[in-house]
PDB file of C-alpha atoms in Angstrom:
ATOM      1  CA  MET A   1      96.010  80.039   5.251  1.00 78.00           C
ATOM      2  CA  LEU A   2      93.756  77.605   7.218  1.00 79.00           C
ATOM      3  CA  ARG A   3      90.571  78.317   5.715  1.00 82.00           C
ATOM      4  CA  THR A   4      92.277  77.166   2.234  1.00 84.00           C
ATOM      5  CA  LEU A   5      94.589  74.111   3.752  1.00 87.00           C
ATOM      6  CA  GLY A   6      91.820  72.435   5.300  1.00 88.00           C
ATOM      7  CA  PRO A   7      89.123  71.737   2.787  1.00 89.00           C
ATOM      8  CA  GLU A   8      92.485  70.483   0.340  1.00 91.00           C
ATOM      9  CA  LEU A   9      93.735  68.322   3.225  1.00 91.00           C
ATOM     10  CA  ARG A  10      89.991  67.026   3.280  1.00 91.00           C
ATOM     11  CA  LEU A  11      89.742  66.357  -0.498  1.00 91.00           C
ATOM     12  CA  ALA A  12      93.161  64.807  -0.951  1.00 91.00           C
ATOM     13  CA  ARG A  13      92.409  62.678   1.945  1.00 91.00           C
ATOM     14  CA  ALA A  14      89.136  61.367   0.311  1.00 90.00           C
ATOM     15  CA  SER A  15      90.800  61.244  -3.099  1.00 89.00           C
ATOM     16  CA  GLY A  16      93.110  58.975  -1.727  1.00 88.00           C
ATOM     17  CA  GLY A  17      90.826  57.002   0.104  1.00 90.00           C
ATOM     18  CA  LEU A  18      92.120  57.372   3.388  1.00 91.00           C
ATOM     19  CA  SER A  19      90.228  57.634   6.635  1.00 93.00           C
ATOM     20  CA  VAL A  20      90.553  60.585   9.226  1.00 93.00           C
ATOM     21  CA  ALA A  21      91.649  57.694  11.827  1.00 93.00           C
ATOM     22  CA  SER A  22      94.324  56.417   9.604  1.00 93.00           C
ATOM     23  CA  VAL A  23      95.803  59.873   8.852  1.00 92.00           C
ATOM     24  CA  ALA A  24      95.559  60.961  12.525  1.00 93.00           C
ATOM     25  CA  ARG A  25      97.490  57.839  13.317  1.00 93.00           C
ATOM     26  CA  GLU A  26     100.150  58.383  11.002  1.00 92.00           C
ATOM     27  CA  ALA A  27     100.395  62.040  12.113  1.00 92.00           C
ATOM     28  CA  GLY A  28     100.535  61.084  15.767  1.00 92.00           C
ATOM     29  CA  ILE A  29      97.451  63.296  16.627  1.00 92.00           C
ATOM     30  CA  SER A  30      93.817  62.483  17.547  1.00 93.00           C
ATOM     31  CA  PRO A  31      91.230  61.802  14.751  1.00 92.00           C
ATOM     32  CA  ALA A  32      89.127  64.850  15.743  1.00 93.00           C
ATOM     33  CA  GLU A  33      92.238  67.218  15.586  1.00 91.00           C
ATOM     34  CA  VAL A  34      92.567  65.926  12.123  1.00 91.00           C
ATOM     35  CA  SER A  35      88.961  66.683  11.457  1.00 91.00           C
ATOM     36  CA  ARG A  36      88.975  70.155  13.293  1.00 91.00           C
ATOM     37  CA  ILE A  37      92.473  70.833  10.630  1.00 91.00           C
ATOM     38  CA  GLU A  38      89.883  69.728   7.729  1.00 90.00           C
ATOM     39  CA  ARG A  39      87.212  72.470   9.120  1.00 89.00           C
ATOM     40  CA  ALA A  40      89.741  75.195   9.431  1.00 87.00           C
ATOM     41  CA  GLN A  41      88.673  75.171  13.040  1.00 88.00           C
ATOM     42  CA  ALA A  42      92.426  74.420  14.672  1.00 84.00           C
ATOM     43  CA  GLU A  43      93.680  77.859  14.751  1.00 84.00           C
ATOM     44  CA  TRP A  44      96.650  76.732  16.971  1.00 86.00           C
ATOM     45  CA  VAL A  45      97.905  73.929  14.346  1.00 88.00           C
ATOM     46  CA  SER A  46     101.553  74.201  13.626  1.00 89.00           C
ATOM     47  CA  VAL A  47     103.310  74.621  10.161  1.00 89.00           C
ATOM     48  CA  VAL A  48     105.276  71.179  11.170  1.00 91.00           C
ATOM     49  CA  THR A  49     101.895  69.164  11.816  1.00 91.00           C
ATOM     50  CA  MET A  50     100.152  70.770   8.759  1.00 90.00           C
ATOM     51  CA  ALA A  51     103.248  69.578   6.790  1.00 91.00           C
ATOM     52  CA  LYS A  52     102.988  66.288   7.839  1.00 91.00           C
ATOM     53  CA  LEU A  53      99.497  65.975   7.117  1.00 91.00           C
ATOM     54  CA  CYS A  54     100.058  67.516   3.571  1.00 91.00           C
ATOM     55  CA  ALA A  55     102.743  64.957   3.139  1.00 93.00           C
ATOM     56  CA  ILE A  56     100.423  62.010   4.587  1.00 93.00           C
ATOM     57  CA  VAL A  57      97.595  62.671   1.674  1.00 92.00           C
ATOM     58  CA  GLY A  58     100.335  63.422  -0.872  1.00 92.00           C
ATOM     59  CA  LEU A  59     100.455  67.028  -0.763  1.00 90.00           C
ATOM     60  CA  ASP A  60     103.820  69.316  -0.463  1.00 89.00           C
ATOM     61  CA  LEU A  61     103.462  72.284   1.346  1.00 88.00           C
ATOM     62  CA  SER A  62     105.212  75.444   0.691  1.00 84.00           C
ATOM     63  CA  VAL A  63     105.517  78.347   3.128  1.00 80.00           C
ATOM     64  CA  ARG A  64     106.814  81.915   2.045  1.00 75.00           C
ATOM     65  CA  ALA A  65     106.804  85.161   3.523  1.00 69.00           C
ATOM     66  CA  TYR A  66     105.839  88.315   1.638  1.00 60.00           C
ATOM     67  CA  PRO A  67     105.945  91.983   2.545  1.00 56.00           C
ATOM     68  CA  GLY A  68     102.660  92.596   4.388  1.00 52.00           C
ATOM     69  CA  VAL A  69     101.979  94.824   7.417  1.00 48.00           C
ATOM     70  CA  ARG A  70     104.136  97.482   8.363  1.00 51.00           C
ATOM     71  CA  LEU A  71     106.912  96.433  10.649  1.00 52.00           C
ATOM     72  CA  ILE A  72     106.522  97.784  14.325  1.00 50.00           C
ATOM     73  CA  ARG A  73     108.943 101.351  14.308  1.00 60.00           C
ATOM     74  CA  ASP A  74     111.137 101.895  17.514  1.00 74.00           C
ATOM     75  CA  ALA A  75     112.039 105.295  19.262  1.00 81.00           C
ATOM     76  CA  ARG A  76     115.068 105.456  17.537  1.00 85.00           C
ATOM     77  CA  HIS A  77     113.182 105.450  13.869  1.00 87.00           C
ATOM     78  CA  ALA A  78     110.725 108.094  15.363  1.00 89.00           C
ATOM     79  CA  ARG A  79     113.670 110.370  16.312  1.00 90.00           C
ATOM     80  CA  VAL A  80     115.196 110.249  12.663  1.00 92.00           C
ATOM     81  CA  LEU A  81     111.968 111.236  11.400  1.00 93.00           C
ATOM     82  CA  GLU A  82     111.000 113.684  13.922  1.00 93.00           C
ATOM     83  CA  LYS A  83     114.681 115.449  13.166  1.00 92.00           C
ATOM     84  CA  LEU A  84     113.456 115.873   9.218  1.00 94.00           C
ATOM     85  CA  ARG A  85     110.077 116.989  10.575  1.00 94.00           C
ATOM     86  CA  GLN A  86     111.555 119.953  12.388  1.00 94.00           C
ATOM     87  CA  LEU A  87     113.374 120.756   9.088  1.00 91.00           C
ATOM     88  CA  LEU A  88     110.455 121.504   7.096  1.00 94.00           C
ATOM     89  CA  HIS A  89     108.639 124.978   6.660  1.00 95.00           C
ATOM     90  CA  ALA A  90     105.653 125.482   8.655  1.00 94.00           C
ATOM     91  CA  SER A  91     103.589 125.599   5.557  1.00 95.00           C
ATOM     92  CA  LEU A  92     104.233 122.140   4.861  1.00 96.00           C
ATOM     93  CA  LYS A  93     101.924 119.123   5.912  1.00 96.00           C
ATOM     94  CA  TRP A  94     103.520 116.139   7.749  1.00 95.00           C
ATOM     95  CA  SER A  95     101.523 112.849   8.338  1.00 93.00           C
ATOM     96  CA  LEU A  96     103.119 109.258   9.428  1.00 92.00           C
ATOM     97  CA  GLU A  97     102.664 105.808   7.953  1.00 88.00           C
ATOM     98  CA  VAL A  98     100.600 107.051   4.788  1.00 88.00           C
ATOM     99  CA  PRO A  99      98.834 103.877   3.056  1.00 88.00           C
ATOM    100  CA  LEU A 100      99.379 103.658  -0.610  1.00 87.00           C
ATOM    101  CA  PRO A 101      96.356 104.020  -2.416  1.00 83.00           C
ATOM    102  CA  GLY A 102      94.407 100.942  -3.266  1.00 75.00           C
ATOM    103  CA  SER A 103      91.842  98.486  -1.620  1.00 63.00           C
ATOM    104  CA  GLY A 104      93.689  96.202   0.674  1.00 69.00           C
ATOM    105  CA  GLU A 105      97.135  97.782  -0.033  1.00 70.00           C
ATOM    106  CA  GLN A 106      99.430  97.112   3.301  1.00 78.00           C
ATOM    107  CA  ARG A 107     102.508  99.317   1.936  1.00 84.00           C
ATOM    108  CA  ALA A 108     102.665 102.638   3.463  1.00 87.00           C
ATOM    109  CA  TRP A 109     105.202 105.470   3.435  1.00 91.00           C
ATOM    110  CA  ASP A 110     106.876 106.131   6.724  1.00 92.00           C
ATOM    111  CA  ALA A 111     106.010 109.480   6.109  1.00 94.00           C
ATOM    112  CA  MET A 112     104.649 112.033   4.055  1.00 95.00           C
ATOM    113  CA  ILE A 113     105.438 115.660   2.948  1.00 96.00           C
ATOM    114  CA  ARG A 114     102.693 117.387   1.195  1.00 96.00           C
ATOM    115  CA  GLY A 115     102.786 121.009  -0.450  1.00 94.00           C
ATOM    116  CA  SER A 116      99.966 122.714  -2.095  1.00 92.00           C
ATOM    117  CA  ASP A 117      99.862 120.832  -4.934  1.00 93.00           C
ATOM    118  CA  TRP A 118     102.871 117.920  -4.645  1.00 95.00           C
ATOM    119  CA  ARG A 119     103.666 115.016  -2.371  1.00 95.00           C
ATOM    120  CA  PHE A 120     106.873 113.572  -1.135  1.00 96.00           C
ATOM    121  CA  GLY A 121     107.081 110.059   0.140  1.00 94.00           C
ATOM    122  CA  VAL A 122     109.527 109.687   3.167  1.00 95.00           C
ATOM    123  CA  GLU A 123     111.493 106.677   3.590  1.00 93.00           C
ATOM    124  CA  CYS A 124     113.703 105.746   6.602  1.00 93.00           C
ATOM    125  CA  GLU A 125     116.259 103.375   6.911  1.00 91.00           C
ATOM    126  CA  LEU A 126     118.200 102.828  10.088  1.00 90.00           C
ATOM    127  CA  ASN A 127     120.481 100.205   9.035  1.00 87.00           C
ATOM    128  CA  PRO A 128     120.884 100.094   5.227  1.00 86.00           C
ATOM    129  CA  LEU A 129     122.649  97.138   3.942  1.00 87.00           C
ATOM    130  CA  ASP A 130     121.160  95.657   0.727  1.00 87.00           C
ATOM    131  CA  GLY A 131     120.738  98.649  -1.866  1.00 86.00           C
ATOM    132  CA  GLN A 132     119.260  96.061  -4.650  1.00 87.00           C
ATOM    133  CA  ASN A 133     116.341  95.492  -2.693  1.00 87.00           C
ATOM    134  CA  LEU A 134     116.028  98.850  -1.154  1.00 89.00           C
ATOM    135  CA  LEU A 135     115.932 100.593  -4.655  1.00 89.00           C
ATOM    136  CA  ARG A 136     113.573  97.692  -6.021  1.00 88.00           C
ATOM    137  CA  ARG A 137     111.243  98.206  -2.929  1.00 87.00           C
ATOM    138  CA  LEU A 138     111.218 102.046  -3.212  1.00 88.00           C
ATOM    139  CA  HIS A 139     110.628 102.011  -7.284  1.00 86.00           C
ATOM    140  CA  LEU A 140     107.385  99.537  -6.729  1.00 87.00           C
ATOM    141  CA  LYS A 141     106.343 102.364  -4.209  1.00 88.00           C
ATOM    142  CA  ILE A 142     107.229 105.168  -6.237  1.00 86.00           C
ATOM    143  CA  ARG A 143     104.945 103.441  -9.136  1.00 85.00           C
ATOM    144  CA  ASP A 144     102.102 102.745  -7.014  1.00 87.00           C
ATOM    145  CA  GLY A 145     102.235 105.710  -4.388  1.00 84.00           C
ATOM    146  CA  LEU A 146     101.292 108.630  -6.356  1.00 87.00           C
ATOM    147  CA  VAL A 147     104.215 110.789  -5.312  1.00 93.00           C
ATOM    148  CA  ASP A 148     106.302 113.588  -7.186  1.00 93.00           C
ATOM    149  CA  GLY A 149     109.536 112.033  -5.495  1.00 93.00           C
ATOM    150  CA  VAL A 150     111.224 110.522  -2.481  1.00 95.00           C
ATOM    151  CA  VAL A 151     113.212 111.407   0.520  1.00 95.00           C
ATOM    152  CA  LEU A 152     115.236 108.532   1.754  1.00 95.00           C
ATOM    153  CA  VAL A 153     116.277 109.583   5.161  1.00 95.00           C
ATOM    154  CA  MET A 154     119.142 107.507   7.412  1.00 93.00           C
ATOM    155  CA  PRO A 155     120.987 108.183  10.282  1.00 93.00           C
ATOM    156  CA  ASP A 156     124.428 109.569  10.349  1.00 92.00           C
ATOM    157  CA  THR A 157     126.258 106.170  11.111  1.00 92.00           C
ATOM    158  CA  ARG A 158     129.051 103.983  10.433  1.00 93.00           C
ATOM    159  CA  GLN A 159     126.611 101.334   8.314  1.00 91.00           C
ATOM    160  CA  THR A 160     125.249 104.333   6.503  1.00 92.00           C
ATOM    161  CA  ARG A 161     128.669 105.678   5.552  1.00 93.00           C
ATOM    162  CA  ILE A 162     129.676 102.064   4.234  1.00 93.00           C
ATOM    163  CA  PHE A 163     126.479 101.692   2.430  1.00 92.00           C
ATOM    164  CA  ARG A 164     126.423 104.838   0.666  1.00 92.00           C
ATOM    165  CA  ARG A 165     129.955 104.034  -0.333  1.00 92.00           C
ATOM    166  CA  GLU A 166     129.059 100.745  -1.644  1.00 92.00           C
ATOM    167  CA  TYR A 167     126.120 102.071  -3.400  1.00 92.00           C
ATOM    168  CA  ARG A 168     127.425 105.263  -4.834  1.00 92.00           C
ATOM    169  CA  GLN A 169     126.400 105.377  -8.313  1.00 91.00           C
ATOM    170  CA  GLN A 170     123.140 103.620  -8.019  1.00 91.00           C
ATOM    171  CA  LEU A 171     121.904 106.141  -5.243  1.00 91.00           C
ATOM    172  CA  GLU A 172     123.132 109.308  -7.090  1.00 91.00           C
ATOM    173  CA  THR A 173     120.756 107.753 -10.062  1.00 91.00           C
ATOM    174  CA  GLU A 174     118.207 107.176  -8.331  1.00 90.00           C
ATOM    175  CA  PHE A 175     118.436 110.183  -5.912  1.00 93.00           C
ATOM    176  CA  PRO A 176     119.857 112.899  -8.088  1.00 93.00           C
ATOM    177  CA  ILE A 177     119.228 116.124  -5.891  1.00 94.00           C
ATOM    178  CA  LYS A 178     122.178 116.934  -3.506  1.00 94.00           C
ATOM    179  CA  ALA A 179     120.733 116.776   0.373  1.00 93.00           C
ATOM    180  CA  SER A 180     121.604 120.472   0.806  1.00 93.00           C
ATOM    181  CA  VAL A 181     119.451 121.367  -2.282  1.00 94.00           C
ATOM    182  CA  ALA A 182     116.564 119.228  -0.985  1.00 94.00           C
ATOM    183  CA  PHE A 183     117.216 120.766   2.584  1.00 90.00           C
ATOM    184  CA  GLY A 184     116.983 124.586   1.144  1.00 93.00           C
ATOM    185  CA  ALA A 185     113.793 123.618  -0.610  1.00 95.00           C
ATOM    186  CA  LEU A 186     111.821 122.018   2.272  1.00 95.00           C
ATOM    187  CA  ALA A 187     113.064 124.544   4.524  1.00 94.00           C
ATOM    188  CA  ALA A 188     111.609 127.012   2.341  1.00 95.00           C
ATOM    189  CA  GLY A 189     108.303 125.428   1.992  1.00 95.00           C
ATOM    190  CA  HIS A 190     109.076 124.694  -1.804  1.00 95.00           C
ATOM    191  CA  LYS A 191     109.208 121.312  -3.860  1.00 95.00           C
ATOM    192  CA  PRO A 192     112.390 119.637  -4.064  1.00 94.00           C
ATOM    193  CA  SER A 193     113.347 119.273  -7.947  1.00 94.00           C
ATOM    194  CA  GLY A 194     113.903 115.602  -7.712  1.00 93.00           C
ATOM    195  CA  SER A 195     114.480 112.777  -5.051  1.00 94.00           C
ATOM    196  CA  ALA A 196     117.114 112.961  -2.265  1.00 95.00           C
ATOM    197  CA  VAL A 197     119.103 110.947  -0.041  1.00 95.00           C
ATOM    198  CA  ILE A 198     119.138 113.171   3.533  1.00 94.00           C
ATOM    199  CA  VAL A 199     121.611 111.865   6.219  1.00 93.00           C
ATOM    200  CA  LEU A 200     120.582 113.336   9.859  1.00 90.00           C
TER     201      LEU A 200
END
């Protein structure tokens, strides 16, 4: 961001006929600091200062957050995944944090179950709230993730029960295989016949 914004600030300032000193005075910082920011050498600069500088030279700063690097998973998350792993047949391979294919891809499956010629992505939701957002995210990962299906695993909590009641129809459409059937297939080392929601 700094490498992009610095030159843009410098260009907008020069185009407007503004000196480094005048911009610095308006922003309440030193001319040396403005110069460092324009050269992308001020890693400590705040969003507030950057927005102020942009406004002074006639730019609008827009900041947004996008899905990126995986969240740090806690012990509870690991326990739920481990419960699922223990149910699998010994012939099945289990991997954690498996990146989606593609150069620069930052998304990853929470886990991956592999058979001899099939792959199922595993997503663990500890506190499911927004079913539309969850299903949209999974659609994109299924599209890009080269998997045969998905196991959505959730803990047996009050919030999970509320979520499943509220989004029952959508979940049954997207995850048509009953948990008991999916359990049976995975415990026997077989490929499940479709995506499933498993509550542990």
